[in-house]
Amino acid sequence: MARKVVGFDEDDLRALAGARSFERGLGCLDAVSGLEVGEGSVAAVVHGTDAYEVELTLGGEEGISGWCDCPYGREANFCKHCVAVGLTVLRRAKAIPHQQAAARARSSTLEAWLSSLSRDELLALVREQVAEDRELRRRLELRAAAARSDLGTVRDRIVALTDPRPFARYGYIEYGDASGYARQVAEAASALRALTADGQAAQAVGLAEEAIRALGEAYGEIDDSDGVVGEAVAAVAEAHVEACGVARPDPDRLAEWLVGTVLDDSNDVTDLDPLDYADVLGPSGLARTRQLTAEALRRRPSGWAERYPMERLIKAAGDVDAMVALHAQDLDPSGATHLRIAEELESAGRVDEALAWAERGLRECAAETYIDGRLVDYACARYAQTGRAADAVAVRRDRFRLERSLAAYRQLRSAARAGDCWEAERAAALATLEKDARRERGGRYGGPVLIDALLDDGDLDAAWQEAAGRADDRQWGRLADLSRETHPTWALGVYLRLVERSKEPTGDRAYEHLAGLLLAVRDCHRALGTEDAFTLFLADLRRELKRRRKLMSILDRQGL
C-alpha cells in the first residue's frame, strides 16, 4: 500500500543504499526532524555527527532519488541519512498525499495572488525583496544593465560576480561557501547569454574571456568537492562559445586566445575544447590552433595541457599516423601508451600494425613489475583470435614470474588451459610459489600466494598441507569454508581459533564477522552431531561478552 501512496517502498531504499547503509539508516530514524513535504519532494534534517540536510525527490514512475550533504552523500551515494528520511516518509505514508496536496494548494494560492496584484503592488513587492536580499538585488541590477546596453555596469557586475574574495574568508573559498560563489558565477553566465541575445555578442565575447581568465586563476583556491563551481564555470565557457558563434571573431585571434588559455599554467579549471569552436574557427583557424599547439608541444612534449588539445585536433582530422607519432613521443613505462597506439591502429583497420605495437610494449616493459594489464589482455586476446595459444601462454608466464600474484596465476591458468598445457605450467608455477613461501613468514596477515593458488584450484588436500605455520587468517577462513562439509573436524578447529582472535575487536563490522564465524562453528557441530557442545560454547561466549550490547543484538538477529 505504501508504494501506491508515496511511489517507493523499503525494497527500493535497500536497493539504492545497499544492505549496509540501509541497516545503518534504521538506526537513524529517531534523528530525523523537520520533515517538509513539497509537491514532488521531501526535505528533512538528520542529526548525527553533524546536522545533515537531506532532500528526496519522489519521481513517480521514475522512482526515488536522494541528496544529502554528509561526506558520503556528497559523493552521490544514497546514504544512511537518505534511508532514514525515506523510512520516515513510509511511516507517515497515509499523511503524505494530504501534505502534497497542501503544498500544491499553497503554490497555486501564491500564483493566483501574484497574478491579482497591480503593477504598482508588484513593484512594491519586488523593491521590498530587493532591499532584503542582496543577491537578488545584484542579479536584477545586472539584468537591468544588460537590457539598457550599459556595458560598463555589466562588466563591473560580471567582475564582481566572479571575484572570489568576498567568499575567501581565510584566503581560499571553503566547502560551505562554494555553492554561494557558484550561484554568482552562474548568474554571470546568464548575463553573458543575455548580452548575446540582445545583439551584443561581440561585447559578450570579450567579457566572457575576462571572466574565464579570472575564474581559471581563482579555482585553485576553492574547495569545490561537489563540482558546483566547475559546473558554473563550464556555463561561462558555453556562453563564450555561443557568443563566438554569433559574433564570428577573427579565426586566428580566436585560435591564439584558445591555445593561450588552455596552456596557461594559472588556469586550473577551464577545460576548453577547440572542437567546440570548430565552426567559428573554420579550416584556417583550426590549422592555426594545431600549429600553435604543436609548437607548445615541442617545448614540453609530456605536458598534458599541450597533448590533450592536440589529440582532439588530430582525432577530428582522422590522421591516424599523426596520432601514433604524438603518442610515440612520450611512451609510458607501464605500456599504457603502447596500448593506446594499438587501439588507434586497430580502429583504423590496421590490425597487424596494432598487434606489432602491443608486442613492442610487452618487450619494452618486460622488466617492469607493474605493466598495464589491459596491454597484456589486448595482446593475449589477439593471439587467441589468430590461433597463437602458445604465444598467449608465454606472455602470461612472463607476467606471472614478475608479479607472483593470484590474479597472474589465474590468467596463466586460463591461457594454458586454452593451449592444453596447464598441467606442465601449473607444476612450474607452484614450484615458483613454493620457493616464495619458504622465504616468507607465516602469520595472521599476508599469507603466501601459494595457498591462495591451491585454494583457487580446489586442491584442498595440498592447501591443508601448506597452511600450517604459513596461512594467514583470511586463508584459514577460506580453507575452512571450503572444507566444512568434507572435513568438519578440521574446519571446526580453524573456526574456534578465529573466534578467539575475533573477540577483542569492536564495532559493527567486527561483530558481524564474529557472528558469521559462530554460524560456521554451529554448522560444523551439526555435521558432527555435537550440537550440545555448541550450545555450551555459545552460552559461555555470551556471558563473557555480555556487556557488548550491539554484539548481543547482532547475535540475537542471527539466531545465536
Coordinates of C-alpha atoms in Angstrom, one line a residue:
M1 CA 0.0 0.0 0.0
A2 CA 2.9 2.4 0.8
R3 CA 4.2 2.1 -2.7
K4 CA 0.8 3.3 -4.2
V5 CA 0.9 6.3 -1.8
V6 CA 4.5 7.6 -2.0
G7 CA 5.9 5.8 -5.0
F8 CA 8.5 3.6 -3.3
D9 CA 8.9 1.1 -0.6
E10 CA 11.6 -0.4 1.7
D11 CA 13.0 -2.6 -1.1
D12 CA 13.6 0.5 -3.2
L13 CA 15.5 2.1 -0.4
R14 CA 17.6 -1.0 0.2
A15 CA 18.4 -1.3 -3.5
L16 CA 19.5 2.3 -3.7
A17 CA 21.5 2.3 -0.5
G18 CA 22.9 -1.2 -0.2
A19 CA 22.3 -3.6 2.7
R20 CA 24.9 -1.9 5.0
S21 CA 23.7 1.7 4.6
F22 CA 20.1 0.5 4.8
E23 CA 20.7 -1.2 8.2
R24 CA 22.6 1.9 9.4
G25 CA 19.6 4.0 8.3
L26 CA 17.3 2.0 10.5
G27 CA 19.4 3.3 13.5
C28 CA 18.9 6.9 12.4
L29 CA 15.1 7.1 12.5
D30 CA 15.0 8.9 15.8
A31 CA 17.4 11.5 14.5
V32 CA 15.1 12.8 11.7
S33 CA 13.5 16.2 12.3
G34 CA 11.8 19.0 10.4
L35 CA 10.2 16.8 7.7
E36 CA 8.9 19.2 5.0
V37 CA 6.7 17.8 2.2
G38 CA 6.6 19.5 -1.2
E39 CA 4.7 18.6 -4.4
G40 CA 7.3 16.2 -5.6
S41 CA 10.0 16.1 -2.9
V42 CA 10.6 15.9 0.9
A43 CA 13.3 17.6 2.9
A44 CA 14.4 17.0 6.4
V45 CA 17.4 17.3 8.8
V46 CA 19.1 14.2 10.2
H47 CA 21.2 14.7 13.4
G48 CA 24.4 12.7 13.6
T49 CA 28.0 13.8 13.8
D50 CA 26.6 17.0 12.4
A51 CA 23.1 18.2 11.3
Y52 CA 22.8 16.9 7.7
E53 CA 20.3 18.3 5.2
V54 CA 18.5 15.6 3.2
E55 CA 16.2 16.0 0.2
L56 CA 14.4 13.1 -1.5
T57 CA 12.8 13.6 -4.9
L58 CA 9.7 11.4 -5.5
G59 CA 9.8 10.8 -9.2
G60 CA 6.6 8.8 -9.6
E61 CA 7.2 6.1 -12.2
E62 CA 10.9 7.1 -12.2
G63 CA 11.2 6.1 -8.6
I64 CA 13.1 7.9 -5.9
S65 CA 16.4 9.8 -5.7
G66 CA 18.1 11.4 -2.8
W67 CA 20.7 14.0 -1.9
C68 CA 22.5 14.6 1.5
D69 CA 25.2 17.0 2.5
C70 CA 27.1 14.4 4.6
P71 CA 30.5 13.4 3.2
Y72 CA 29.2 10.1 1.8
G73 CA 26.2 11.7 0.3
R74 CA 28.2 14.4 -1.3
E75 CA 29.9 11.6 -3.4
A76 CA 26.4 11.0 -4.9
N77 CA 25.7 8.0 -2.7
F78 CA 22.2 7.2 -1.3
C79 CA 23.4 7.3 2.3
K80 CA 22.0 6.2 5.6
H81 CA 20.5 9.6 6.2
C82 CA 18.6 9.4 2.9
V83 CA 17.4 5.9 4.1
A84 CA 16.3 7.3 7.4
V85 CA 14.2 10.1 5.8
G86 CA 12.8 7.6 3.3
L87 CA 11.7 5.3 6.1
T88 CA 10.2 8.2 7.9
V89 CA 8.1 9.1 4.9
L90 CA 6.9 5.5 4.6
R91 CA 5.9 5.6 8.3
R92 CA 3.8 8.6 7.5
A93 CA 2.6 7.4 4.1
K94 CA -1.1 8.0 4.8
A95 CA -0.5 11.6 5.5
I96 CA 1.9 12.3 2.6
P97 CA -0.8 12.8 -0.2
H98 CA -2.6 15.3 2.0
Q99 CA 0.6 17.2 2.6
Q100 CA 1.5 17.1 -1.1
A101 CA -2.0 18.5 -1.9
A102 CA -1.5 21.2 0.7
A103 CA 1.9 22.1 -1.0
R104 CA 0.2 22.3 -4.4
A105 CA -2.6 24.5 -2.9
R106 CA 0.0 26.9 -1.4
S107 CA 1.8 27.1 -4.7
S108 CA -1.5 27.7 -6.5
T109 CA -2.6 30.3 -4.0
L110 CA 0.7 32.2 -4.3
E111 CA 0.4 32.2 -8.1
A112 CA -3.1 33.5 -8.0
W113 CA -2.2 36.2 -5.5
L114 CA 0.7 37.4 -7.6
S115 CA -1.5 37.5 -10.7
S116 CA -4.0 39.6 -8.9
L117 CA -1.5 42.3 -7.9
S118 CA -1.4 45.6 -9.8
R119 CA 1.8 46.8 -11.4
D120 CA 2.5 49.2 -8.5
E121 CA 1.8 46.4 -6.0
L122 CA 4.2 44.1 -7.8
L123 CA 6.9 46.8 -8.0
A124 CA 6.5 47.4 -4.2
L125 CA 6.9 43.7 -3.5
V126 CA 10.0 43.5 -5.7
R127 CA 11.5 46.5 -4.1
E128 CA 10.9 45.0 -0.7
Q129 CA 12.6 41.8 -1.6
V130 CA 15.5 43.7 -3.3
A131 CA 16.1 45.7 -0.1
E132 CA 16.3 42.5 2.0
D133 CA 18.1 40.2 -0.4
R134 CA 21.5 41.5 -1.6
E135 CA 22.0 38.5 -4.0
L136 CA 18.6 39.1 -5.7
R137 CA 19.4 42.9 -6.0
R138 CA 22.7 42.1 -7.7
R139 CA 21.1 39.8 -10.2
L140 CA 18.4 42.3 -11.1
E141 CA 20.9 45.1 -11.4
L142 CA 22.9 43.0 -13.8
R143 CA 19.8 42.2 -15.9
A144 CA 18.8 45.9 -16.0
A145 CA 22.2 47.0 -17.1
A146 CA 22.2 44.4 -19.9
A147 CA 18.8 45.5 -21.0
R148 CA 20.0 49.1 -21.2
S149 CA 23.2 48.1 -23.0
D150 CA 25.1 49.7 -20.2
L151 CA 28.3 47.7 -20.9
G152 CA 30.4 49.4 -18.2
T153 CA 28.0 48.4 -15.5
V154 CA 27.6 44.9 -16.9
R155 CA 31.4 44.5 -16.9
D156 CA 31.7 45.8 -13.4
R157 CA 28.9 43.4 -12.2
I158 CA 30.4 40.4 -14.0
V159 CA 33.8 41.2 -12.5
A160 CA 32.1 41.4 -9.1
L161 CA 30.2 38.2 -9.6
T162 CA 33.4 36.2 -10.5
D163 CA 35.5 37.8 -7.7
P164 CA 36.2 35.1 -5.1
R165 CA 37.5 37.5 -2.4
P166 CA 34.2 38.1 -0.7
F167 CA 33.9 34.4 -0.1
A168 CA 37.5 33.7 0.7
R169 CA 37.5 34.3 4.5
Y170 CA 40.9 32.7 5.1
G171 CA 42.5 33.3 1.7
Y172 CA 40.5 30.5 0.0
I173 CA 36.8 29.5 -0.5
E174 CA 35.8 26.8 1.9
Y175 CA 33.4 24.0 1.0
G176 CA 30.5 25.7 2.7
D177 CA 30.9 28.9 0.7
A178 CA 31.5 27.2 -2.7
S179 CA 27.8 26.9 -3.6
G180 CA 27.2 30.6 -2.9
Y181 CA 30.1 31.6 -5.2
A182 CA 28.9 29.1 -7.8
R183 CA 25.5 30.8 -7.9
Q184 CA 27.2 34.1 -8.6
V185 CA 29.3 32.7 -11.4
A186 CA 26.1 31.1 -12.9
E187 CA 24.5 34.5 -12.8
A188 CA 27.4 35.9 -14.7
A189 CA 27.0 33.2 -17.4
S190 CA 23.3 34.1 -17.7
A191 CA 24.2 37.8 -18.1
L192 CA 26.6 36.9 -20.9
R193 CA 24.0 34.9 -22.7
A194 CA 21.6 37.8 -22.3
L195 CA 24.1 40.1 -24.0
T196 CA 24.4 37.8 -26.9
A197 CA 20.6 37.5 -27.2
D198 CA 20.3 41.3 -27.2
G199 CA 22.6 41.7 -30.2
Q200 CA 25.8 42.4 -28.3
A201 CA 27.6 39.2 -28.9
A202 CA 31.0 40.8 -29.6
Q203 CA 30.9 42.5 -26.2
A204 CA 29.9 39.2 -24.7
V205 CA 32.9 37.5 -26.2
G206 CA 35.3 40.0 -24.6
L207 CA 33.6 39.9 -21.2
A208 CA 33.5 36.1 -21.2
E209 CA 37.2 35.9 -21.9
E210 CA 37.9 38.2 -19.0
A211 CA 35.7 36.1 -16.7
I212 CA 37.3 32.8 -17.9
R213 CA 40.8 34.2 -17.1
A214 CA 39.7 35.3 -13.6
L215 CA 37.9 32.0 -12.9
G216 CA 40.9 30.0 -14.0
E217 CA 43.2 31.9 -11.7
A218 CA 40.8 31.6 -8.7
Y219 CA 39.8 27.9 -9.0
G220 CA 42.9 26.5 -7.3
E221 CA 41.9 28.2 -4.1
I222 CA 38.4 26.8 -3.9
D223 CA 37.1 23.6 -2.1
D224 CA 34.8 22.5 -4.9
S225 CA 34.2 19.0 -3.7
D226 CA 30.7 18.9 -5.2
G227 CA 31.9 20.4 -8.5
V228 CA 29.3 23.1 -8.3
V229 CA 31.8 25.9 -9.2
G230 CA 33.2 23.8 -12.0
E231 CA 29.7 23.5 -13.5
A232 CA 29.1 27.2 -13.2
V233 CA 32.5 27.9 -14.9
A234 CA 31.5 25.5 -17.7
A235 CA 28.4 27.6 -18.2
V236 CA 30.5 30.7 -18.7
A237 CA 32.6 28.8 -21.2
E238 CA 29.5 27.7 -23.0
A239 CA 28.3 31.3 -23.1
H240 CA 31.6 32.2 -24.7
V241 CA 31.1 29.5 -27.4
E242 CA 27.6 30.8 -28.0
A243 CA 28.8 34.4 -28.3
C244 CA 31.5 33.5 -30.7
G245 CA 29.0 31.6 -32.9
V246 CA 27.1 34.8 -33.3
A247 CA 29.9 37.4 -33.3
R248 CA 32.2 35.4 -35.6
P249 CA 35.5 36.8 -34.3
D250 CA 38.7 36.6 -36.3
P251 CA 39.7 32.9 -36.5
D252 CA 43.4 33.5 -36.0
R253 CA 42.8 35.7 -33.0
L254 CA 40.4 33.1 -31.5
A255 CA 42.9 30.3 -32.1
E256 CA 45.6 32.3 -30.3
W257 CA 43.3 33.0 -27.4
L258 CA 42.2 29.4 -27.1
V259 CA 45.7 28.0 -27.1
G260 CA 46.9 30.6 -24.7
T261 CA 44.1 30.0 -22.3
V262 CA 44.4 26.2 -22.4
L263 CA 48.1 26.3 -21.9
D264 CA 48.1 29.0 -19.2
D265 CA 49.7 27.5 -16.1
S266 CA 47.4 29.6 -13.9
N267 CA 44.3 28.2 -15.4
D268 CA 43.1 25.4 -13.1
V269 CA 39.5 24.9 -14.2
T270 CA 38.5 25.8 -17.7
D271 CA 39.0 22.7 -20.0
L272 CA 38.2 24.4 -23.3
D273 CA 37.8 22.0 -26.2
P274 CA 39.0 23.6 -29.5
L275 CA 36.4 21.4 -31.4
D276 CA 33.6 23.3 -29.6
Y277 CA 34.8 26.2 -31.7
A278 CA 35.3 24.3 -34.9
D279 CA 32.5 26.1 -36.8
V280 CA 33.8 29.5 -35.8
L281 CA 37.5 28.7 -36.4
G282 CA 36.9 27.2 -39.8
P283 CA 39.8 25.4 -41.6
S284 CA 42.2 28.3 -41.2
G285 CA 41.5 28.7 -37.5
L286 CA 41.8 25.0 -36.8
A287 CA 45.1 24.9 -38.7
R288 CA 46.4 27.8 -36.7
T289 CA 45.3 26.2 -33.4
R290 CA 47.1 23.0 -34.4
Q291 CA 50.2 24.9 -35.4
L292 CA 50.3 26.8 -32.0
T293 CA 49.7 23.6 -30.1
A294 CA 52.4 21.7 -31.9
E295 CA 54.9 24.5 -31.1
A296 CA 54.0 24.3 -27.4
L297 CA 54.2 20.5 -27.5
R298 CA 57.7 20.6 -28.9
R299 CA 58.7 22.8 -26.0
R300 CA 57.1 20.5 -23.5
P301 CA 56.5 17.0 -25.0
S302 CA 55.0 15.4 -21.9
G303 CA 52.7 18.3 -20.9
W304 CA 49.1 17.1 -20.6
A305 CA 47.7 20.6 -21.3
E306 CA 49.6 20.5 -24.6
R307 CA 48.8 16.9 -25.5
Y308 CA 45.0 17.0 -24.9
P309 CA 44.1 19.7 -27.4
M310 CA 46.5 18.2 -30.0
E311 CA 44.9 14.8 -29.5
R312 CA 41.4 16.3 -30.1
L313 CA 42.5 18.1 -33.2
I314 CA 44.3 15.1 -34.7
K315 CA 41.3 12.9 -33.9
A316 CA 38.9 15.3 -35.6
A317 CA 41.2 15.3 -38.7
G318 CA 41.2 11.5 -38.7
D319 CA 45.0 11.5 -39.0
V320 CA 46.0 8.1 -37.5
D321 CA 49.7 8.4 -38.3
A322 CA 49.9 11.8 -36.7
M323 CA 48.1 10.3 -33.6
V324 CA 50.6 7.4 -33.5
A325 CA 53.5 9.9 -33.8
L326 CA 52.1 12.0 -31.0
H327 CA 51.8 9.1 -28.6
A328 CA 55.2 7.7 -29.6
Q329 CA 56.9 10.9 -28.4
D330 CA 56.2 10.0 -24.7
L331 CA 55.8 6.3 -24.1
D332 CA 54.7 5.4 -20.6
P333 CA 56.8 2.7 -18.9
S334 CA 53.6 0.8 -17.9
G335 CA 52.8 0.1 -21.6
A336 CA 49.6 2.2 -21.4
T337 CA 50.7 4.4 -24.4
H338 CA 51.6 1.4 -26.5
L339 CA 48.1 0.2 -25.9
R340 CA 46.5 3.5 -27.0
I341 CA 48.5 3.3 -30.2
A342 CA 47.4 -0.2 -30.8
E343 CA 43.8 0.7 -30.3
E344 CA 44.1 3.7 -32.6
L345 CA 45.6 1.5 -35.3
E346 CA 43.0 -1.3 -34.8
S347 CA 40.1 1.2 -35.1
A348 CA 41.6 2.2 -38.4
G349 CA 41.6 -1.4 -39.6
R350 CA 45.4 -1.7 -39.4
V351 CA 45.3 -4.8 -37.1
D352 CA 48.8 -6.2 -37.9
E353 CA 50.4 -2.8 -37.0
A354 CA 48.3 -2.7 -33.9
L355 CA 49.5 -6.1 -32.7
A356 CA 53.1 -5.1 -33.5
W357 CA 52.8 -2.1 -31.2
A358 CA 51.3 -4.2 -28.5
E359 CA 54.2 -6.7 -28.8
R360 CA 56.6 -3.8 -28.7
G361 CA 55.1 -2.6 -25.5
L362 CA 55.4 -6.1 -23.9
R363 CA 59.1 -6.2 -24.9
E364 CA 59.9 -2.6 -23.8
C365 CA 58.1 -3.1 -20.5
A366 CA 59.1 -6.6 -19.8
A367 CA 61.3 -5.8 -16.9
E368 CA 58.7 -3.6 -15.2
T369 CA 57.0 -5.2 -12.1
Y370 CA 53.9 -3.2 -13.0
I371 CA 52.6 -3.2 -16.5
D372 CA 49.2 -2.1 -17.7
G373 CA 47.1 -5.2 -17.5
R374 CA 45.0 -4.1 -20.4
L375 CA 48.0 -4.2 -22.7
V376 CA 48.7 -7.8 -21.7
D377 CA 45.0 -8.7 -22.2
Y378 CA 45.0 -7.0 -25.6
A379 CA 47.9 -9.0 -26.9
C380 CA 46.6 -12.3 -25.5
A381 CA 43.2 -11.7 -26.9
R382 CA 44.7 -11.1 -30.4
Y383 CA 46.8 -14.2 -30.0
A384 CA 43.7 -16.2 -29.2
Q385 CA 41.9 -14.9 -32.2
T386 CA 44.7 -15.9 -34.5
G387 CA 45.3 -19.4 -33.1
R388 CA 48.5 -18.4 -31.3
A389 CA 47.8 -20.0 -28.0
A390 CA 51.4 -20.7 -27.2
D391 CA 52.3 -17.1 -27.5
A392 CA 49.5 -16.1 -25.1
V393 CA 50.8 -18.7 -22.6
A394 CA 54.3 -17.3 -22.9
V395 CA 53.1 -13.7 -22.2
R396 CA 51.1 -14.9 -19.2
R397 CA 54.0 -16.9 -17.9
D398 CA 56.4 -14.0 -18.1
R399 CA 53.9 -11.7 -16.3
F400 CA 53.4 -14.4 -13.6
R401 CA 57.1 -14.7 -13.0
L402 CA 57.3 -11.0 -12.3
E403 CA 54.1 -10.4 -10.4
R404 CA 53.6 -13.7 -8.5
S405 CA 50.0 -12.7 -7.7
L406 CA 46.8 -14.8 -7.6
A407 CA 45.5 -12.7 -10.5
A408 CA 48.5 -13.5 -12.6
Y409 CA 48.2 -17.2 -11.7
R410 CA 44.6 -17.3 -12.8
Q411 CA 45.4 -15.6 -16.1
L412 CA 48.2 -18.1 -16.7
R413 CA 45.9 -21.0 -15.9
S414 CA 43.2 -19.7 -18.3
A415 CA 45.7 -19.3 -21.2
A416 CA 47.4 -22.6 -20.5
R417 CA 44.1 -24.5 -20.4
A418 CA 43.2 -22.9 -23.8
G419 CA 46.6 -24.1 -25.0
D420 CA 46.1 -27.6 -23.5
C421 CA 49.3 -27.3 -21.4
W422 CA 48.1 -26.4 -17.9
E423 CA 49.5 -29.5 -16.2
A424 CA 53.1 -28.6 -17.0
E425 CA 52.6 -24.9 -16.5
R426 CA 50.9 -25.5 -13.1
A427 CA 53.7 -27.6 -11.8
A428 CA 56.3 -24.9 -12.7
A429 CA 54.1 -22.1 -11.3
L430 CA 53.5 -23.9 -8.0
A431 CA 57.2 -24.6 -7.7
T432 CA 57.9 -20.8 -8.1
L433 CA 55.3 -20.0 -5.4
E434 CA 56.7 -22.7 -3.1
K435 CA 60.1 -21.0 -3.2
D436 CA 58.4 -17.7 -2.3
A437 CA 56.5 -19.3 0.5
R438 CA 59.7 -20.7 2.0
R439 CA 61.2 -17.2 2.2
E440 CA 58.0 -15.7 3.7
R441 CA 57.0 -15.8 7.3
G442 CA 53.5 -17.0 8.3
G443 CA 51.2 -15.0 10.5
R444 CA 47.7 -13.5 10.8
Y445 CA 48.2 -11.4 7.7
G446 CA 49.8 -11.7 4.4
G447 CA 49.9 -15.4 3.8
P448 CA 51.8 -16.8 0.8
V449 CA 50.2 -16.7 -2.7
L450 CA 50.9 -20.5 -2.9
I451 CA 48.0 -21.2 -0.6
D452 CA 45.7 -18.8 -2.5
A453 CA 46.6 -20.6 -5.7
L454 CA 45.9 -24.1 -4.3
L455 CA 42.6 -22.9 -2.9
D456 CA 41.7 -21.3 -6.2
D457 CA 42.5 -24.6 -7.9
G458 CA 40.3 -26.5 -5.4
D459 CA 43.3 -28.6 -4.3
L460 CA 42.2 -28.6 -0.7
D461 CA 44.4 -31.5 0.5
A462 CA 47.5 -29.7 -0.8
A463 CA 46.3 -26.4 0.8
W464 CA 45.9 -28.1 4.2
Q465 CA 49.4 -29.4 4.0
E466 CA 50.9 -26.0 3.1
A467 CA 48.7 -24.0 5.5
A468 CA 50.4 -25.0 8.8
G469 CA 52.6 -22.1 10.0
R470 CA 52.1 -20.2 6.7
A471 CA 48.5 -19.3 6.1
D472 CA 47.0 -16.0 7.3
D473 CA 43.6 -15.7 9.0
R474 CA 41.9 -15.0 5.7
Q475 CA 43.3 -18.1 4.1
W476 CA 42.5 -20.2 7.1
G477 CA 38.9 -19.0 6.9
R478 CA 38.6 -19.7 3.2
L479 CA 40.1 -23.2 3.7
A480 CA 37.7 -23.9 6.5
D481 CA 34.7 -22.7 4.4
L482 CA 35.7 -25.0 1.5
S483 CA 36.2 -28.0 3.8
R484 CA 33.3 -27.6 6.1
E485 CA 31.3 -30.4 4.6
T486 CA 34.1 -32.8 3.9
H487 CA 36.3 -32.2 6.9
P488 CA 34.1 -30.6 9.6
T489 CA 36.5 -31.5 12.4
W490 CA 39.4 -29.7 10.7
A491 CA 37.2 -26.8 9.8
L492 CA 35.9 -26.6 13.4
G493 CA 39.4 -26.2 14.8
V494 CA 40.1 -23.3 12.4
Y495 CA 36.8 -21.5 13.2
L496 CA 37.3 -21.8 17.0
R497 CA 40.8 -20.4 16.7
L498 CA 39.5 -17.5 14.6
V499 CA 36.7 -16.9 17.1
E500 CA 39.2 -16.4 19.9
R501 CA 41.1 -13.9 17.8
S502 CA 37.8 -12.0 16.9
K503 CA 36.7 -11.4 20.5
E504 CA 38.9 -8.3 21.0
P505 CA 37.9 -6.1 18.1
T506 CA 34.8 -3.9 18.5
G507 CA 32.4 -2.2 16.1
D508 CA 29.6 -3.3 13.8
R509 CA 31.9 -4.8 11.2
A510 CA 33.8 -6.8 13.7
Y511 CA 30.7 -8.0 15.4
E512 CA 29.1 -9.1 12.1
H513 CA 32.3 -11.1 11.3
L514 CA 32.3 -12.8 14.7
A515 CA 28.6 -13.7 14.2
G516 CA 29.5 -15.3 10.8
L517 CA 32.2 -17.4 12.4
L518 CA 29.8 -18.6 15.1
L519 CA 27.3 -19.6 12.4
A520 CA 30.1 -21.7 10.8
V521 CA 31.0 -23.2 14.2
R522 CA 27.4 -24.2 14.6
D523 CA 27.3 -25.8 11.1
C524 CA 30.4 -27.9 12.0
H525 CA 28.9 -29.1 15.3
R526 CA 25.7 -30.1 13.5
A527 CA 27.7 -32.0 10.9
L528 CA 29.5 -33.8 13.8
G529 CA 26.3 -34.4 15.8
T530 CA 27.7 -32.3 18.8
E531 CA 25.1 -29.6 19.0
D532 CA 25.1 -29.7 22.8
A533 CA 28.7 -28.8 22.8
F534 CA 28.0 -25.7 20.6
T535 CA 25.2 -24.7 22.9
L536 CA 27.5 -24.7 25.9
F537 CA 30.3 -22.9 24.0
L538 CA 27.9 -20.2 22.8
A539 CA 26.5 -19.6 26.3
D540 CA 30.0 -19.2 27.7
L541 CA 30.9 -16.7 25.0
R542 CA 27.7 -14.7 25.5
R543 CA 28.4 -14.5 29.2
E544 CA 31.9 -13.4 28.5
L545 CA 30.9 -10.6 26.1
K546 CA 27.5 -9.7 27.6
R547 CA 28.4 -6.0 28.1
R548 CA 28.7 -5.5 24.3
R549 CA 25.0 -4.8 23.7
K550 CA 25.4 -4.3 20.0
L551 CA 27.1 -7.7 19.6
M552 CA 24.3 -9.3 21.6
S553 CA 21.7 -7.7 19.4
I554 CA 23.5 -9.0 16.2
L555 CA 23.8 -12.5 17.7
D556 CA 20.0 -12.4 18.5
R557 CA 19.2 -11.3 15.0
Q558 CA 21.3 -14.2 13.7
G559 CA 19.5 -16.7 15.9
L560 CA 22.6 -17.3 18.0

